[in-house]
Coordinates of C-alpha atoms and ligand atoms in Angstrom, one line a residue:
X1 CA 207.1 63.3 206.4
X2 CA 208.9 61.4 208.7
X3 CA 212.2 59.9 208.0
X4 CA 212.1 55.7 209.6
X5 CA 214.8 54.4 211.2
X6 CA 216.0 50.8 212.4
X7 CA 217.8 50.7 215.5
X8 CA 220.1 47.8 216.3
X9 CA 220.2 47.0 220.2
X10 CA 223.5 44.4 220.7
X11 CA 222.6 43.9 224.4
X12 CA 225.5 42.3 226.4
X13 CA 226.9 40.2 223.0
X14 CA 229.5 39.4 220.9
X15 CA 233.6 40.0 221.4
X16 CA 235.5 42.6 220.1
X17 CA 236.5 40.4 217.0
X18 CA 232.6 39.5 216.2
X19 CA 231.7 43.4 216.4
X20 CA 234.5 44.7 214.2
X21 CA 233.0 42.2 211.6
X22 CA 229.4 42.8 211.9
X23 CA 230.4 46.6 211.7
X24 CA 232.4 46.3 208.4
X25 CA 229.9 44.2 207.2
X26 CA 226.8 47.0 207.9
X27 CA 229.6 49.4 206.3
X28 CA 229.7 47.9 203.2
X29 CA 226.9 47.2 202.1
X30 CA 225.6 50.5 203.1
X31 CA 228.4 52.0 201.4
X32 CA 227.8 50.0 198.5
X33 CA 223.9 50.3 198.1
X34 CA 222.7 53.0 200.4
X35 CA 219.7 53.2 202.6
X36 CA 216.4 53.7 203.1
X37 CA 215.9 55.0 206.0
X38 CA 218.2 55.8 208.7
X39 CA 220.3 53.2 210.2
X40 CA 222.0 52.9 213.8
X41 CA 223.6 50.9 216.1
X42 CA 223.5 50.7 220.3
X43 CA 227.0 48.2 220.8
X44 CA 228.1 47.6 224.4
X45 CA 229.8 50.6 226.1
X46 CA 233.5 49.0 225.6
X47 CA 233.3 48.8 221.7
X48 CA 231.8 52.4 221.3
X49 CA 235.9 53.6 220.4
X50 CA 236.4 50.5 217.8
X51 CA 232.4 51.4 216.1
X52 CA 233.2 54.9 215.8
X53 CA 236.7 54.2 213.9
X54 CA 235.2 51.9 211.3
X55 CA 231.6 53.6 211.4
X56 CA 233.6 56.7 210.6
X57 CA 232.0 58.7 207.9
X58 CA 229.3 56.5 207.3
X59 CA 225.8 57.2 207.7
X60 CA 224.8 54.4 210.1
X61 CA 224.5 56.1 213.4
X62 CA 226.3 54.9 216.4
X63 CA 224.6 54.8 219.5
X64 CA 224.8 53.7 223.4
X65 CA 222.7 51.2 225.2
X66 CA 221.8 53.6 228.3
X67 CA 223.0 56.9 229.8
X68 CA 223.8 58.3 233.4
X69 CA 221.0 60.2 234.9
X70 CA 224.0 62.6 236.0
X71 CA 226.4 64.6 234.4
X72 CA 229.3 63.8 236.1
X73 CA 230.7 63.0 240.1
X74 CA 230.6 60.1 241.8
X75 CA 228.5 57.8 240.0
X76 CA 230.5 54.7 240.0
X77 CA 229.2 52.3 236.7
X78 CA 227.7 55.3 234.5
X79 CA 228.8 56.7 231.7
X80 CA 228.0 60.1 231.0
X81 CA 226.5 61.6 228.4
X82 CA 229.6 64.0 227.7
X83 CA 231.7 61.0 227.6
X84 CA 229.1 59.3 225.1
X85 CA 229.4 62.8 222.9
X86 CA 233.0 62.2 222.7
X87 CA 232.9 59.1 220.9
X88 CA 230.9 59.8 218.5
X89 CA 227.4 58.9 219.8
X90 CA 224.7 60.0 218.1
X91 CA 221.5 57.8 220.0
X92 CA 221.2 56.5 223.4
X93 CA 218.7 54.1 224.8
X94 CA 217.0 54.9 227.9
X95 CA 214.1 53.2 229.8
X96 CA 215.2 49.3 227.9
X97 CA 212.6 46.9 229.5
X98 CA 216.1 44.3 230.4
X99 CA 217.2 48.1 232.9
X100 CA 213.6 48.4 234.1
X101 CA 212.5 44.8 235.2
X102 CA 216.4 43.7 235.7
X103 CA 218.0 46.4 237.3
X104 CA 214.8 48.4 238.9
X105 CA 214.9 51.0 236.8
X106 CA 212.1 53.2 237.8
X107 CA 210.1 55.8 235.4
X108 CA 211.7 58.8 237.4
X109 CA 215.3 57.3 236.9
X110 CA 214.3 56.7 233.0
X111 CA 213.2 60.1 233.2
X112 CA 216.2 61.6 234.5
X113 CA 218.3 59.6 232.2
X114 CA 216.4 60.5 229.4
X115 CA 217.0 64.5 230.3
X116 CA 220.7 64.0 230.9
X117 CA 220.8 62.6 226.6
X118 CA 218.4 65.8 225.8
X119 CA 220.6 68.4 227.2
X120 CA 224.2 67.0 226.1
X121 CA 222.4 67.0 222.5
X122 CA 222.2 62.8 222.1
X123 CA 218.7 61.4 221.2
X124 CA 217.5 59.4 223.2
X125 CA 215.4 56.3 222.2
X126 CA 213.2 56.1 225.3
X127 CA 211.7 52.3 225.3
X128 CA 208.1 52.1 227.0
X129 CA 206.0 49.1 227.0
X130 CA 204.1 46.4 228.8
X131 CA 204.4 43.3 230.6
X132 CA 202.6 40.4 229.9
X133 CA 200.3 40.3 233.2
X134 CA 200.0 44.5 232.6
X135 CA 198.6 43.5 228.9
X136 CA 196.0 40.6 230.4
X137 CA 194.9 42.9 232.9
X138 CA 194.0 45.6 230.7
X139 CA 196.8 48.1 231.7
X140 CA 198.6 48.2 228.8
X141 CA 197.8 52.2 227.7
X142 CA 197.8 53.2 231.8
X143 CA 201.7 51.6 232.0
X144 CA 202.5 53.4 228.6
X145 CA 201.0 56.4 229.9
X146 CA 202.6 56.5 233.1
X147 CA 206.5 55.7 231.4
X148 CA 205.8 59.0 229.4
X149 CA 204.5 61.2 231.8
X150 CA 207.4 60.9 233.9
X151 CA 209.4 62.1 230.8
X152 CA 207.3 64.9 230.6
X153 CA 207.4 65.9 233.9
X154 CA 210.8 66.2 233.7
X155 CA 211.4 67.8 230.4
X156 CA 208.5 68.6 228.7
X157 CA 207.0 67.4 225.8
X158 CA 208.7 69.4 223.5
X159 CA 211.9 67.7 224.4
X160 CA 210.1 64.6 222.0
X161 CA 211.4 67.2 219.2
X162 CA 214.7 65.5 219.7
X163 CA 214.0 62.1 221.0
X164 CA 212.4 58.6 219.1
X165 CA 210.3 56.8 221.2
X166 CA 210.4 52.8 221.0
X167 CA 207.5 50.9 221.8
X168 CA 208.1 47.3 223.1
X169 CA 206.0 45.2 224.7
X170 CA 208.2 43.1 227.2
X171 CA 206.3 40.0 226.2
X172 CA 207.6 40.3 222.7
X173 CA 211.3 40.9 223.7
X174 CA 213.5 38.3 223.0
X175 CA 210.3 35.4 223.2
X176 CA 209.9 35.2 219.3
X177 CA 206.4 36.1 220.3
X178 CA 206.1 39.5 218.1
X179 CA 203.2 41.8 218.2
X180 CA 200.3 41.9 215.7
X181 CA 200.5 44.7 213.4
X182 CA 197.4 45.7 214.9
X183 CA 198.3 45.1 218.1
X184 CA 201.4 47.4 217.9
X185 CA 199.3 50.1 215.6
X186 CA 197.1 50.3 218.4
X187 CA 199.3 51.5 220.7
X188 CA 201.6 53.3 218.4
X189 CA 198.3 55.9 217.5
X190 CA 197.3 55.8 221.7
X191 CA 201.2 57.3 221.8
X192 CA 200.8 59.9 219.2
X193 CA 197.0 61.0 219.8
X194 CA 198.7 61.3 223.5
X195 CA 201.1 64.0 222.4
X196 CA 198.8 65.7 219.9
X197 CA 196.8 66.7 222.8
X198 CA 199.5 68.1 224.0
X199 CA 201.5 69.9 220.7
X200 CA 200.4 68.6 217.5
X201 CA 203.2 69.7 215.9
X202 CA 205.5 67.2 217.9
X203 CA 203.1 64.6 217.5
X204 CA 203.4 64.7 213.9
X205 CA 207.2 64.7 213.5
X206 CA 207.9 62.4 216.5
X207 CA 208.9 58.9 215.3
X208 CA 207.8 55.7 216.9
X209 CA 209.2 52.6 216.6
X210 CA 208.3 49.2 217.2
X211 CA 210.5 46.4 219.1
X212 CA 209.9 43.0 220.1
X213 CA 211.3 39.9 218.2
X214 CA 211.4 42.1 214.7
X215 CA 213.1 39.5 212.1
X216 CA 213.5 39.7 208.2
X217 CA 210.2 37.7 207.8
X218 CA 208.0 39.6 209.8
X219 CA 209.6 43.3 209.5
X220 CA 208.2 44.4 206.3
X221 CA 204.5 43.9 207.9
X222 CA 204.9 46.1 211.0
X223 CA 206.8 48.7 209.4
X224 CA 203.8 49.3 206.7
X225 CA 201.8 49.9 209.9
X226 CA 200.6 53.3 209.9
X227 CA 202.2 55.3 212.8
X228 CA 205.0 52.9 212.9
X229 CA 208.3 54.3 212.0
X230 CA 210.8 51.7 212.2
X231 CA 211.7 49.2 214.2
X232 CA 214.3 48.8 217.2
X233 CA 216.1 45.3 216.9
X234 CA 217.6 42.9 219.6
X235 CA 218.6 39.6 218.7
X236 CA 218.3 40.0 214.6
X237 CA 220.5 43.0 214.8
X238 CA 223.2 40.6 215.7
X239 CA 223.3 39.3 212.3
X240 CA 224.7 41.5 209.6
X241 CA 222.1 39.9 206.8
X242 CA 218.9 40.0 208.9
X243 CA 219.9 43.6 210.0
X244 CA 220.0 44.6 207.0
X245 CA 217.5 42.9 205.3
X246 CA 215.3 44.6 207.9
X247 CA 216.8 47.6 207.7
X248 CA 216.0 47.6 203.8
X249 CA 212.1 46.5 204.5
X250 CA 211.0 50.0 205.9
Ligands
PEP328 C1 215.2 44.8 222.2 O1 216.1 44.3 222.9 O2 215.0 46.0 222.2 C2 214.5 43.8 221.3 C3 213.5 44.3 220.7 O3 214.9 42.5 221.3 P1 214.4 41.4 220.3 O4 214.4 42.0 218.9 O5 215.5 40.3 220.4 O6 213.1 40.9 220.8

């Protein structure tokens, strides 16, 4: 059985002030009533030290927003995945649609990022998905397929053994536009029959989750999805009350 969990994603937001209250806030309550499923948070690099001191003990997860695709050198800009391990940092997202279309993040570059979490003992949440045009020209499963072969590639499929995949299709990011159930289920199972053809085994315990535009009115619908596992939130995770109230609908 797998265990879900809801991942928020902060993006470039809030002020040191506005996190340290969200954070007490997601404390609290989970203090107070407990969880589901799992629970974590990806804040901006700067308030990784101030999470970690009031996330302290608590069972939300704390988590980075990418990783360096080295370990250490001259690599102005990147924080390493040592560094990341020092604080604290349980998750790190790799392969975010806003670092592939933004910043030209390519699938090798996601790959190598992606390794780098793997071997320093982070889990990596590797995002794949489509665009818009990709989806209306019928390419959605080839762009999937081609964002995890490059993973592969690089560290195997058994390296899914310690890594949560994230499927969001970049239409659904941030537009309010979210993804029929059956439109996510779809590619959720393409995902998983993909890697049962490989090792059935990691197929089975590999957890997939869905993001795009997930809010409290809409979450307990796609998580009931078979082969969905949770859900990785952007703009909702922003808010302590519709976090949570999505975190409690898995
Ligand atoms: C995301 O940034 O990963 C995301 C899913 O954003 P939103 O929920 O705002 O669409």
């Amino acid at each position: 059985m797998r265990r879900s969990i809801v991942i928020g994603n902060w993006k470039m937001n809030g002020t040191l002030e506005s996190s340290r209250d969200l954070l007490q806030k997601l404390r609290n309550r989970v203090d107070r009533e407990g969880s589901r499923g799992e629970i974590g948070v990806c804040v901006p690099y700067v308030f990784i030290p101030e999470a970690r001191e009031i996330l302290n003990r608590s069972p939300i997860l704390l988590g980075s927003q990418n990783v360096a695709d080295q370990s250490s050198g001259a690599y102005t800009g990147e924080i390493s995945a040592r560094m990341l391990q020092e604080f604290d940092c349980r998750l790190a997202i790799v392969g975010h649609s806003e670092r592939r279309l933004l910043y030209g993040e390519s699938n090798e570059l996601v790959a190598a990022r992606f390794r780098q979490a793997i071997d320093s003992g982070l889990v990596p949440v590797l995002c794949v998905g489509e665009t818009l045009e990709q989806r209306e020209r019928g390419e959605t499963f080839d762009t999937v397929l081609a964002q995890l072969n490059a993973v592969f590639a690089r560290s195997g499929v058994q390296s899914l053994l310690n890594a949560i995949i994230a499927y969001e299709p970049v239409w659904a990011i941030g537009t309010g536009k979210t993804a029929t159930g059956e439109q996510a289920r779809e590619v959720h199972a393409f995902i998983r029959n993909k890697i049962a053809g490989i090792d059935e085994a990691v197929a089975e315990g590999l957890r997939i989750l869905y993001g795009g535009s997930v809010k409290p009115d809409n979450a307990r619908d796609l998580f009931s999805m078979p082969d969905i596992d949770g859900g990785l939130i952007g703009g909702a995770s922003l808010d302590a009350e519709s976090f949570l109230t999505i975190c409690y609908s898995v």
